[in-house]
């Protein structure tokens, strides 16, 4: 809260979800890994095939959070709400683990 009182610009609380990149030898391997990832709850996962034929699977969760806290130095939310957001972000971190 002390740091937020000194800010002159905009502040956003942002939590980025888990991301794992896996280089696969074959497209078939990537498809299997992608299927397992999606069935395990990592719904934002995808397969990318590069120009050189590299097959990459990105395993991504959906546990993101992005909330503005201040605008032009003015705090837009209460301390209680910030504590609530931190609790949610910590829960999402636990889900990532």
N, CA, C and O atoms as a printed pandas DataFrame, in Angstrom:
     atom_number atom_name residue_name chain_id  residue_number  x_coord  y_coord  z_coord
0              1         N          UNK        A               1    0.832   -1.192    0.000
1              2        CA          UNK        A               1    0.000    0.000    0.000
2              3         C          UNK        A               1    0.875    1.253    0.000
3              4         O          UNK        A               1    0.534    2.254   -0.630
4              5         N          UNK        A               2    1.994    1.194    0.704
5              6        CA          UNK        A               2    2.912    2.337    0.741
6              7         C          UNK        A               2    3.433    2.656   -0.654
7              8         O          UNK        A               2    3.511    3.821   -1.044
8              9         N          UNK        A               3    3.789    1.620   -1.402
9             10        CA          UNK        A               3    4.293    1.819   -2.759
10            11         C          UNK        A               3    3.216    2.410   -3.668
11            12         O          UNK        A               3    3.520    3.239   -4.527
12            13         N          UNK        A               4    1.980    1.999   -3.490
13            14        CA          UNK        A               4    0.887    2.515   -4.323
14            15         C          UNK        A               4    0.627    3.992   -4.058
15            16         O          UNK        A               4    0.210    4.712   -4.965
16            17         N          UNK        A               5    0.863    4.455   -2.844
17            18        CA          UNK        A               5    0.645    5.867   -2.511
18            19         C          UNK        A               5    1.644    6.781   -3.215
19            20         O          UNK        A               5    1.374    7.968   -3.398
20            21         N          UNK        A               6    2.790    6.240   -3.610
21            22        CA          UNK        A               6    3.856    7.044   -4.221
22            23         C          UNK        A               6    3.813    7.027   -5.743
23            24         O          UNK        A               6    4.584    7.741   -6.384
24            25         N          UNK        A               7    2.933    6.233   -6.331
25            26        CA          UNK        A               7    2.889    6.076   -7.786
26            27         C          UNK        A               7    2.193    7.257   -8.432
27            28         O          UNK        A               7    1.149    7.711   -7.963
28            29         N          UNK        A               8    2.786    7.757   -9.524
29            30        CA          UNK        A               8    2.191    8.877  -10.243
30            31         C          UNK        A               8    1.403    8.412  -11.468
31            32         O          UNK        A               8    0.577    9.161  -11.989
32            33         N          UNK        A               9    1.646    7.201  -11.927
33            34        CA          UNK        A               9    0.995    6.710  -13.140
34            35         C          UNK        A               9   -0.049    5.652  -12.852
35            36         O          UNK        A               9   -0.750    5.694  -11.840
36            37         N          UNK        A              10   -0.134    4.696  -13.774
37            38        CA          UNK        A              10   -1.099    3.608  -13.668
38            39         C          UNK        A              10   -0.424    2.371  -13.088
39            40         O          UNK        A              10    0.736    2.088  -13.387
40            41         N          UNK        A              11   -1.162    1.636  -12.254
41            42        CA          UNK        A              11   -0.669    0.383  -11.678
42            43         C          UNK        A              11   -1.695   -0.708  -11.974
43            44         O          UNK        A              11   -2.899   -0.525  -11.793
44            45         N          UNK        A              12   -1.178   -1.853  -12.439
45            46        CA          UNK        A              12   -2.022   -3.003  -12.741
46            47         C          UNK        A              12   -1.465   -4.207  -12.001
47            48         O          UNK        A              12   -0.265   -4.475  -12.060
48            49         N          UNK        A              13   -2.333   -4.937  -11.305
49            50        CA          UNK        A              13   -1.947   -6.215  -10.709
50            51         C          UNK        A              13   -2.163   -7.259  -11.786
51            52         O          UNK        A              13   -3.272   -7.425  -12.293
52            53         N          UNK        A              14   -1.083   -7.966  -12.133
53            54        CA          UNK        A              14   -1.167   -8.930  -13.222
54            55         C          UNK        A              14   -0.564  -10.253  -12.787
55            56         O          UNK        A              14    0.550  -10.300  -12.264
56            57         N          UNK        A              15   -1.308  -11.324  -13.009
57            58        CA          UNK        A              15   -0.830  -12.673  -12.745
58            59         C          UNK        A              15   -0.820  -13.417  -14.069
59            60         O          UNK        A              15   -1.848  -13.528  -14.738
60            61         N          UNK        A              16    0.349  -13.926  -14.444
61            62        CA          UNK        A              16    0.496  -14.677  -15.682
62            63         C          UNK        A              16    0.373  -16.167  -15.394
63            64         O          UNK        A              16    0.934  -16.655  -14.413
64            65         N          UNK        A              17   -0.350  -16.892  -16.235
65            66        CA          UNK        A              17   -0.511  -18.328  -16.005
66            67         C          UNK        A              17    0.732  -19.123  -16.387
67            68         O          UNK        A              17    1.637  -18.630  -17.061
68            69         N          UNK        A              18    0.737  -20.361  -15.933
69            70        CA          UNK        A              18    1.779  -21.337  -16.238
70            71         C          UNK        A              18    1.899  -21.523  -17.751
71            72         O          UNK        A              18    0.890  -21.612  -18.451
72            73         N          UNK        A              19    3.142  -21.581  -18.255
73            74        CA          UNK        A              19    3.395  -21.902  -19.658
74            75         C          UNK        A              19    4.591  -22.844  -19.715
75            76         O          UNK        A              19    5.624  -22.587  -19.097
76            77         N          UNK        A              20    4.444  -23.929  -20.454
77            78        CA          UNK        A              20    5.529  -24.879  -20.669
78            79         C          UNK        A              20    5.649  -25.109  -22.163
79            80         O          UNK        A              20    4.681  -25.511  -22.810
80            81         N          UNK        A              21    6.850  -24.854  -22.729
81            82        CA          UNK        A              21    7.096  -25.114  -24.145
82            83         C          UNK        A              21    7.868  -26.417  -24.281
83            84         O          UNK        A              21    8.892  -26.614  -23.626
84            85         N          UNK        A              22    7.368  -27.313  -25.141
85            86        CA          UNK        A              22    7.995  -28.618  -25.346
86            87         C          UNK        A              22    8.264  -28.795  -26.832
87            88         O          UNK        A              22    7.345  -28.735  -27.649
88            89         N          UNK        A              23    9.540  -29.017  -27.181
89            90        CA          UNK        A              23    9.920  -29.303  -28.559
90            91         C          UNK        A              23    9.728  -30.792  -28.798
91            92         O          UNK        A              23   10.275  -31.619  -28.068
92            93         N          UNK        A              24    8.947  -31.137  -29.827
93            94        CA          UNK        A              24    8.619  -32.539  -30.110
94            95         C          UNK        A              24    9.314  -32.996  -31.392
95            96         O          UNK        A              24    9.515  -32.201  -32.310
96            97         N          UNK        A              25    9.676  -34.267  -31.454
97            98        CA          UNK        A              25   10.336  -34.813  -32.641
98            99         C          UNK        A              25    9.367  -34.955  -33.808
99           100         O          UNK        A              25    9.732  -34.713  -34.959
100          101         N          UNK        A              26    8.138  -35.347  -33.509
101          102        CA          UNK        A              26    7.155  -35.619  -34.565
102          103         C          UNK        A              26    5.847  -34.888  -34.251
103          104         O          UNK        A              26    5.539  -34.618  -33.090
104          105         N          UNK        A              27    5.091  -34.574  -35.289
105          106        CA          UNK        A              27    3.785  -33.962  -35.126
106          107         C          UNK        A              27    2.868  -34.874  -34.315
107          108         O          UNK        A              27    2.069  -34.396  -33.510
108          109         N          UNK        A              28    2.979  -36.157  -34.523
109          110        CA          UNK        A              28    2.166  -37.137  -33.799
110          111         C          UNK        A              28    2.416  -37.043  -32.286
111          112         O          UNK        A              28    1.477  -37.115  -31.494
112          113         N          UNK        A              29    3.685  -36.883  -31.892
113          114        CA          UNK        A              29    4.025  -36.712  -30.471
114          115         C          UNK        A              29    3.383  -35.438  -29.923
115          116         O          UNK        A              29    2.852  -35.427  -28.812
116          117         N          UNK        A              30    3.438  -34.378  -30.708
117          118        CA          UNK        A              30    2.869  -33.095  -30.290
118          119         C          UNK        A              30    1.360  -33.211  -30.121
119          120         O          UNK        A              30    0.800  -32.664  -29.171
120          121         N          UNK        A              31    0.704  -33.911  -31.022
121          122        CA          UNK        A              31   -0.745  -34.078  -30.939
122          123         C          UNK        A              31   -1.137  -34.849  -29.677
123          124         O          UNK        A              31   -2.120  -34.513  -29.017
124          125         N          UNK        A              32   -0.362  -35.880  -29.352
125          126        CA          UNK        A              32   -0.631  -36.647  -28.133
126          127         C          UNK        A              32   -0.445  -35.773  -26.894
127          128         O          UNK        A              32   -1.298  -35.765  -26.007
128          129         N          UNK        A              33    0.670  -35.035  -26.828
129          130        CA          UNK        A              33    0.922  -34.167  -25.689
130          131         C          UNK        A              33   -0.154  -33.097  -25.572
131          132         O          UNK        A              33   -0.619  -32.809  -24.470
132          133         N          UNK        A              34   -0.553  -32.508  -26.689
133          134        CA          UNK        A              34   -1.595  -31.484  -26.692
134          135         C          UNK        A              34   -2.905  -32.059  -26.163
135          136         O          UNK        A              34   -3.578  -31.425  -25.351
136          137         N          UNK        A              35   -3.261  -33.230  -26.608
137          138        CA          UNK        A              35   -4.484  -33.889  -26.159
138          139         C          UNK        A              35   -4.466  -34.121  -24.647
139          140         O          UNK        A              35   -5.454  -33.857  -23.961
140          141         N          UNK        A              36   -3.344  -34.614  -24.135
141          142        CA          UNK        A              36   -3.205  -34.852  -22.695
142          143         C          UNK        A              36   -3.288  -33.535  -21.925
143          144         O          UNK        A              36   -3.930  -33.465  -20.877
144          145         N          UNK        A              37   -2.641  -32.496  -22.443
145          146        CA          UNK        A              37   -2.656  -31.185  -21.768
146          147         C          UNK        A              37   -4.077  -30.633  -21.679
147          148         O          UNK        A              37   -4.498  -30.174  -20.617
148          149         N          UNK        A              38   -4.811  -30.673  -22.775
149          150        CA          UNK        A              38   -6.176  -30.139  -22.789
150          151         C          UNK        A              38   -7.070  -30.948  -21.856
151          152         O          UNK        A              38   -7.867  -30.376  -21.114
152          153         N          UNK        A              39   -6.944  -32.266  -21.888
153          154        CA          UNK        A              39   -7.751  -33.125  -21.012
154          155         C          UNK        A              39   -7.396  -32.917  -19.538
155          156         O          UNK        A              39   -8.211  -33.193  -18.657
156          157         N          UNK        A              40   -6.191  -32.436  -19.272
157          158        CA          UNK        A              40   -5.756  -32.176  -17.887
158          159         C          UNK        A              40   -6.144  -30.786  -17.396
159          160         O          UNK        A              40   -5.840  -30.418  -16.261
160          161         N          UNK        A              41   -6.809  -30.020  -18.242
161          162        CA          UNK        A              41   -7.292  -28.706  -17.825
162          163         C          UNK        A              41   -6.513  -27.529  -18.385
163          164         O          UNK        A              41   -6.852  -26.380  -18.100
164          165         N          UNK        A              42   -5.479  -27.785  -19.172
165          166        CA          UNK        A              42   -4.677  -26.701  -19.765
166          167         C          UNK        A              42   -5.293  -26.335  -21.117
167          168         O          UNK        A              42   -4.743  -26.661  -22.169
168          169         N          UNK        A              43   -6.432  -25.659  -21.073
169          170        CA          UNK        A              43   -7.259  -25.426  -22.256
170          171         C          UNK        A              43   -6.664  -24.446  -23.261
171          172         O          UNK        A              43   -7.080  -24.445  -24.419
172          173         N          UNK        A              44   -5.726  -23.630  -22.868
173          174        CA          UNK        A              44   -5.123  -22.662  -23.789
174          175         C          UNK        A              44   -3.881  -23.209  -24.481
175          176         O          UNK        A              44   -3.088  -22.438  -25.023
176          177         N          UNK        A              45   -3.703  -24.497  -24.472
177          178        CA          UNK        A              45   -2.531  -25.122  -25.079
178          179         C          UNK        A              45   -2.657  -25.123  -26.604
179          180         O          UNK        A              45   -3.755  -25.038  -27.153
180          181         N          UNK        A              46   -1.509  -25.221  -27.269
181          182        CA          UNK        A              46   -1.526  -25.238  -28.732
182          183         C          UNK        A              46   -0.262  -25.825  -29.315
183          184         O          UNK        A              46    0.729  -26.032  -28.615
184          185         N          UNK        A              47   -0.311  -26.092  -30.617
185          186        CA          UNK        A              47    0.815  -26.647  -31.368
186          187         C          UNK        A              47    1.245  -25.631  -32.416
187          188         O          UNK        A              47    0.415  -25.039  -33.106
188          189         N          UNK        A              48    2.566  -25.437  -32.527
189          190        CA          UNK        A              48    3.128  -24.551  -33.537
190          191         C          UNK        A              48    4.158  -25.325  -34.344
191          192         O          UNK        A              48    5.001  -26.025  -33.783
192          193         N          UNK        A              49    4.083  -25.195  -35.660
193          194        CA          UNK        A              49    5.088  -25.800  -36.531
194          195         C          UNK        A              49    5.847  -24.663  -37.194
195          196         O          UNK        A              49    5.272  -23.861  -37.930
196          197         N          UNK        A              50    7.155  -24.604  -36.922
197          198        CA          UNK        A              50    7.990  -23.536  -37.462
198          199         C          UNK        A              50    8.410  -23.779  -38.901
199          200         O          UNK        A              50    8.158  -24.846  -39.459
200          201         N          UNK        A              51    9.051  -22.785  -39.495
201          202        CA          UNK        A              51    9.506  -22.881  -40.892
202          203         C          UNK        A              51   10.471  -24.036  -41.116
203          204         O          UNK        A              51   10.433  -24.702  -42.150
204          205         N          UNK        A              52   11.331  -24.264  -40.137
205          206        CA          UNK        A              52   12.313  -25.336  -40.258
206          207         C          UNK        A              52   11.754  -26.704  -39.916
207          208         O          UNK        A              52   12.492  -27.688  -39.888
208          209         N          UNK        A              53   10.449  -26.774  -39.653
209          210        CA          UNK        A              53    9.821  -28.046  -39.328
210          211         C          UNK        A              53    9.812  -28.376  -37.849
211          212         O          UNK        A              53    9.366  -29.454  -37.455
212          213         N          UNK        A              54   10.303  -27.452  -37.020
213          214        CA          UNK        A              54   10.259  -27.693  -35.571
214          215         C          UNK        A              54    8.815  -27.698  -35.098
215          216         O          UNK        A              54    8.023  -26.823  -35.447
216          217         N          UNK        A              55    8.493  -28.705  -34.297
217          218        CA          UNK        A              55    7.134  -28.843  -33.763
218          219         C          UNK        A              55    7.183  -28.529  -32.272
219          220         O          UNK        A              55    7.867  -29.209  -31.508
220          221         N          UNK        A              56    6.460  -27.504  -31.870
221          222        CA          UNK        A              56    6.479  -27.032  -30.495
222          223         C          UNK        A              56    5.064  -27.079  -29.920
223          224         O          UNK        A              56    4.101  -26.651  -30.557
224          225         N          UNK        A              57    4.964  -27.609  -28.696
225          226        CA          UNK        A              57    3.698  -27.590  -27.973
226          227         C          UNK        A              57    3.826  -26.589  -26.839
227          228         O          UNK        A              57    4.789  -26.632  -26.073
228          229         N          UNK        A              58    2.868  -25.697  -26.731
229          230        CA          UNK        A              58    2.800  -24.758  -25.614
230          231         C          UNK        A              58    1.670  -25.230  -24.708
231          232         O          UNK        A              58    0.504  -25.225  -25.102
232          233         N          UNK        A              59    2.022  -25.636  -23.496
233          234        CA          UNK        A              59    1.038  -26.067  -22.510
234          235         C          UNK        A              59    0.740  -24.851  -21.638
235          236         O          UNK        A              59    1.617  -24.354  -20.931
236          237         N          UNK        A              60   -0.508  -24.376  -21.695
237          238        CA          UNK        A              60   -0.876  -23.144  -20.997
238          239         C          UNK        A              60   -2.139  -23.347  -20.178
239          240         O          UNK        A              60   -3.081  -24.013  -20.607
240          241         N          UNK        A              61   -2.137  -22.758  -18.988
241          242        CA          UNK        A              61   -3.348  -22.780  -18.169
242          243         C          UNK        A              61   -4.176  -21.535  -18.464
243          244         O          UNK        A              61   -3.747  -20.648  -19.201
244          245         N          UNK        A              62   -5.349  -21.484  -17.888
245          246        CA          UNK        A              62   -6.247  -20.339  -18.082
246          247         C          UNK        A              62   -6.302  -19.451  -16.846
247          248         O          UNK        A              62   -7.178  -18.593  -16.737
248          249         N          UNK        A              63   -5.381  -19.649  -15.920
249          250        CA          UNK        A              63   -5.430  -18.955  -14.630
250          251         C          UNK        A              63   -4.765  -17.589  -14.690
251          252         O          UNK        A              63   -3.735  -17.375  -14.050
252          253         N          UNK        A              64   -5.334  -16.667  -15.445
253          254        CA          UNK        A              64   -4.740  -15.337  -15.524
254          255         C          UNK        A              64   -5.581  -14.335  -14.735
255          256         O          UNK        A              64   -6.746  -14.579  -14.421
256          257         N          UNK        A              65   -4.957  -13.210  -14.428
257          258        CA          UNK        A              65   -5.629  -12.150  -13.678
258          259         C          UNK        A              65   -4.946  -10.839  -14.047
259          260         O          UNK        A              65   -3.721  -10.729  -13.978
260          261         N          UNK        A              66   -5.737   -9.855  -14.436
261          262        CA          UNK        A              66   -5.191   -8.526  -14.741
262          263         C          UNK        A              66   -6.217   -7.482  -14.299
263          264         O          UNK        A              66   -7.303   -7.381  -14.870
264          265         N          UNK        A              67   -5.853   -6.704  -13.269
265          266        CA          UNK        A              67   -6.786   -5.751  -12.673
266          267         C          UNK        A              67   -6.094   -4.402  -12.471
267          268         O          UNK        A              67   -5.057   -4.339  -11.811
268          269         N          UNK        A              68   -6.649   -3.327  -13.025
269          270        CA          UNK        A              68   -6.093   -1.996  -12.744
270          271         C          UNK        A              68   -6.335   -1.613  -11.287
271          272         O          UNK        A              68   -7.417   -1.839  -10.746
272          273         N          UNK        A              69   -5.303   -1.023  -10.654
273          274        CA          UNK        A              69   -5.427   -0.588   -9.259
274          275         C          UNK        A              69   -5.444    0.930   -9.130
275          276         O          UNK        A              69   -6.142    1.488   -8.284
276          277         N          UNK        A              70   -4.661    1.589   -9.986
277          278        CA          UNK        A              70   -4.627    3.052   -9.932
278          279         C          UNK        A              70   -4.592    3.617  -11.346
279          280         O          UNK        A              70   -4.206    2.941  -12.299
280          281         N          UNK        A              71   -5.008    4.881  -11.455
281          282        CA          UNK        A              71   -5.006    5.573  -12.743
282          283         C          UNK        A              71   -4.508    6.998  -12.521
283          284         O          UNK        A              71   -5.073    7.761  -11.738
284          285         N          UNK        A              72   -3.434    7.332  -13.233
285          286        CA          UNK        A              72   -2.819    8.664  -13.115
286          287         C          UNK        A              72   -2.509    9.013  -11.662
287          288         O          UNK        A              72   -2.708   10.145  -11.221
288          289         N          UNK        A              73   -2.015    8.009  -10.927
289          290        CA          UNK        A              73   -1.613    8.231   -9.546
290          291         C          UNK        A              73   -2.731    8.141   -8.529
291          292         O          UNK        A              73   -2.476    8.212   -7.327
292          293         N          UNK        A              74   -3.950    7.988   -8.978
293          294        CA          UNK        A              74   -5.105    7.908   -8.058
294          295         C          UNK        A              74   -5.498    6.457   -7.840
295          296         O          UNK        A              74   -5.823    5.751   -8.794
296          297         N          UNK        A              75   -5.471    6.008   -6.600
297          298        CA          UNK        A              75   -5.861    4.648   -6.254
298          299         C          UNK        A              75   -7.353    4.488   -6.511
299          300         O          UNK        A              75   -8.160    5.271   -6.009
300          301         N          UNK        A              76   -7.725    3.461   -7.303
301          302        CA          UNK        A              76   -9.110    3.291   -7.727
302          303         C          UNK        A              76   -9.858    2.216   -6.927
303          304         O          UNK        A              76  -11.062    2.035   -7.105
304          305         N          UNK        A              77   -9.142    1.505   -6.045
305          306        CA          UNK        A              77   -9.759    0.427   -5.274
306          307         C          UNK        A              77   -9.344    0.541   -3.807
307          308         O          UNK        A              77   -8.407    1.264   -3.467
308          309         N          UNK        A              78  -10.050   -0.179   -2.956
309          310        CA          UNK        A              78   -9.745   -0.126   -1.520
310          311         C          UNK        A              78   -8.615   -1.101   -1.168
311          312         O          UNK        A              78   -8.296   -2.011   -1.933
312          313         N          UNK        A              79   -8.031   -0.887   -0.008
313          314        CA          UNK        A              79   -7.000   -1.795    0.500
314          315         C          UNK        A              79   -7.592   -3.194    0.689
315          316         O          UNK        A              79   -6.925   -4.195    0.428
316          317         N          UNK        A              80   -8.832   -3.257    1.137
317          318        CA          UNK        A              80   -9.502   -4.553    1.323
318          319         C          UNK        A              80   -9.612   -5.307   -0.006
319          320         O          UNK        A              80   -9.419   -6.522   -0.051
320          321         N          UNK        A              81   -9.921   -4.586   -1.083
321          322        CA          UNK        A              81  -10.030   -5.226   -2.394
322          323         C          UNK        A              81   -8.670   -5.703   -2.880
323          324         O          UNK        A              81   -8.577   -6.773   -3.481
324          325         N          UNK        A              82   -7.626   -4.943   -2.636
325          326        CA          UNK        A              82   -6.270   -5.355   -3.028
326          327         C          UNK        A              82   -5.876   -6.630   -2.281
327          328         O          UNK        A              82   -5.289   -7.536   -2.871
328          329         N          UNK        A              83   -6.191   -6.703   -1.001
329          330        CA          UNK        A              83   -5.913   -7.921   -0.237
330          331         C          UNK        A              83   -6.677   -9.109   -0.807
331          332         O          UNK        A              83   -6.145  -10.217   -0.875
332          333         N          UNK        A              84   -7.928   -8.884   -1.218
333          334        CA          UNK        A              84   -8.738   -9.918   -1.848
334          335         C          UNK        A              84   -8.084  -10.393   -3.154
335          336         O          UNK        A              84   -8.002  -11.596   -3.404
336          337         N          UNK        A              85   -7.621   -9.453   -3.981
337          338        CA          UNK        A              85   -6.967   -9.799   -5.247
338          339         C          UNK        A              85   -5.689  -10.598   -5.011
339          340         O          UNK        A              85   -5.410  -11.554   -5.735
340          341         N          UNK        A              86   -4.920  -10.209   -4.007
341          342        CA          UNK        A              86   -3.693  -10.935   -3.684
342          343         C          UNK        A              86   -4.010  -12.360   -3.260
343          344         O          UNK        A              86   -3.291  -13.293   -3.618
344          345         N          UNK        A              87   -5.073  -12.529   -2.505
345          346        CA          UNK        A              87   -5.518  -13.868   -2.102
346          347         C          UNK        A              87   -5.864  -14.706   -3.344
347          348         O          UNK        A              87   -5.470  -15.868   -3.441
348          349         N          UNK        A              88   -6.587  -14.122   -4.273
349          350        CA          UNK        A              88   -6.947  -14.830   -5.506
350          351         C          UNK        A              88   -5.688  -15.175   -6.310
351          352         O          UNK        A              88   -5.557  -16.299   -6.796
352          353         N          UNK        A              89   -4.764  -14.223   -6.455
353          354        CA          UNK        A              89   -3.524  -14.476   -7.206
354          355         C          UNK        A              89   -2.716  -15.593   -6.560
355          356         O          UNK        A              89   -2.144  -16.428   -7.260
356          357         N          UNK        A              90   -2.663  -15.615   -5.239
357          358        CA          UNK        A              90   -1.944  -16.686   -4.541
358          359         C          UNK        A              90   -2.610  -18.038   -4.757
359          360         O          UNK        A              90   -1.920  -19.049   -4.890
360          361         N          UNK        A              91   -3.941  -18.072   -4.792
361          362        CA          UNK        A              91   -4.649  -19.322   -5.095
362          363         C          UNK        A              91   -4.324  -19.807   -6.498
363          364         O          UNK        A              91   -4.128  -21.002   -6.719
364          365         N          UNK        A              92   -4.268  -18.878   -7.446
365          366        CA          UNK        A              92   -3.931  -19.235   -8.827
366          367         C          UNK        A              92   -2.502  -19.765   -8.910
367          368         O          UNK        A              92   -2.230  -20.679   -9.687
368          369         N          UNK        A              93   -1.595  -19.210   -8.128
369          370        CA          UNK        A              93   -0.223  -19.711   -8.087
370          371         C          UNK        A              93   -0.194  -21.141   -7.562
371          372         O          UNK        A              93    0.533  -21.985   -8.086
372          373         N          UNK        A              94   -0.973  -21.409   -6.543
373          374        CA          UNK        A              94   -1.070  -22.768   -6.009
374          375         C          UNK        A              94   -1.607  -23.734   -7.062
375          376         O          UNK        A              94   -1.133  -24.865   -7.170
376          377         N          UNK        A              95   -2.596  -23.291   -7.835
377          378        CA          UNK        A              95   -3.136  -24.115   -8.923
378          379         C          UNK        A              95   -2.071  -24.385   -9.970
379          380         O          UNK        A              95   -2.010  -25.486  -10.517
380          381         N          UNK        A              96   -1.235  -23.403  -10.257
381          382        CA          UNK        A              96   -0.128  -23.590  -11.206
382          383         C          UNK        A              96    0.824  -24.676  -10.724
383          384         O          UNK        A              96    1.274  -25.522  -11.497
384          385         N          UNK        A              97    1.120  -24.631   -9.426
385          386        CA          UNK        A              97    2.055  -25.609   -8.866
386          387         C          UNK        A              97    1.455  -26.987   -8.948
387          388         O          UNK        A              97    2.083  -27.960   -8.529
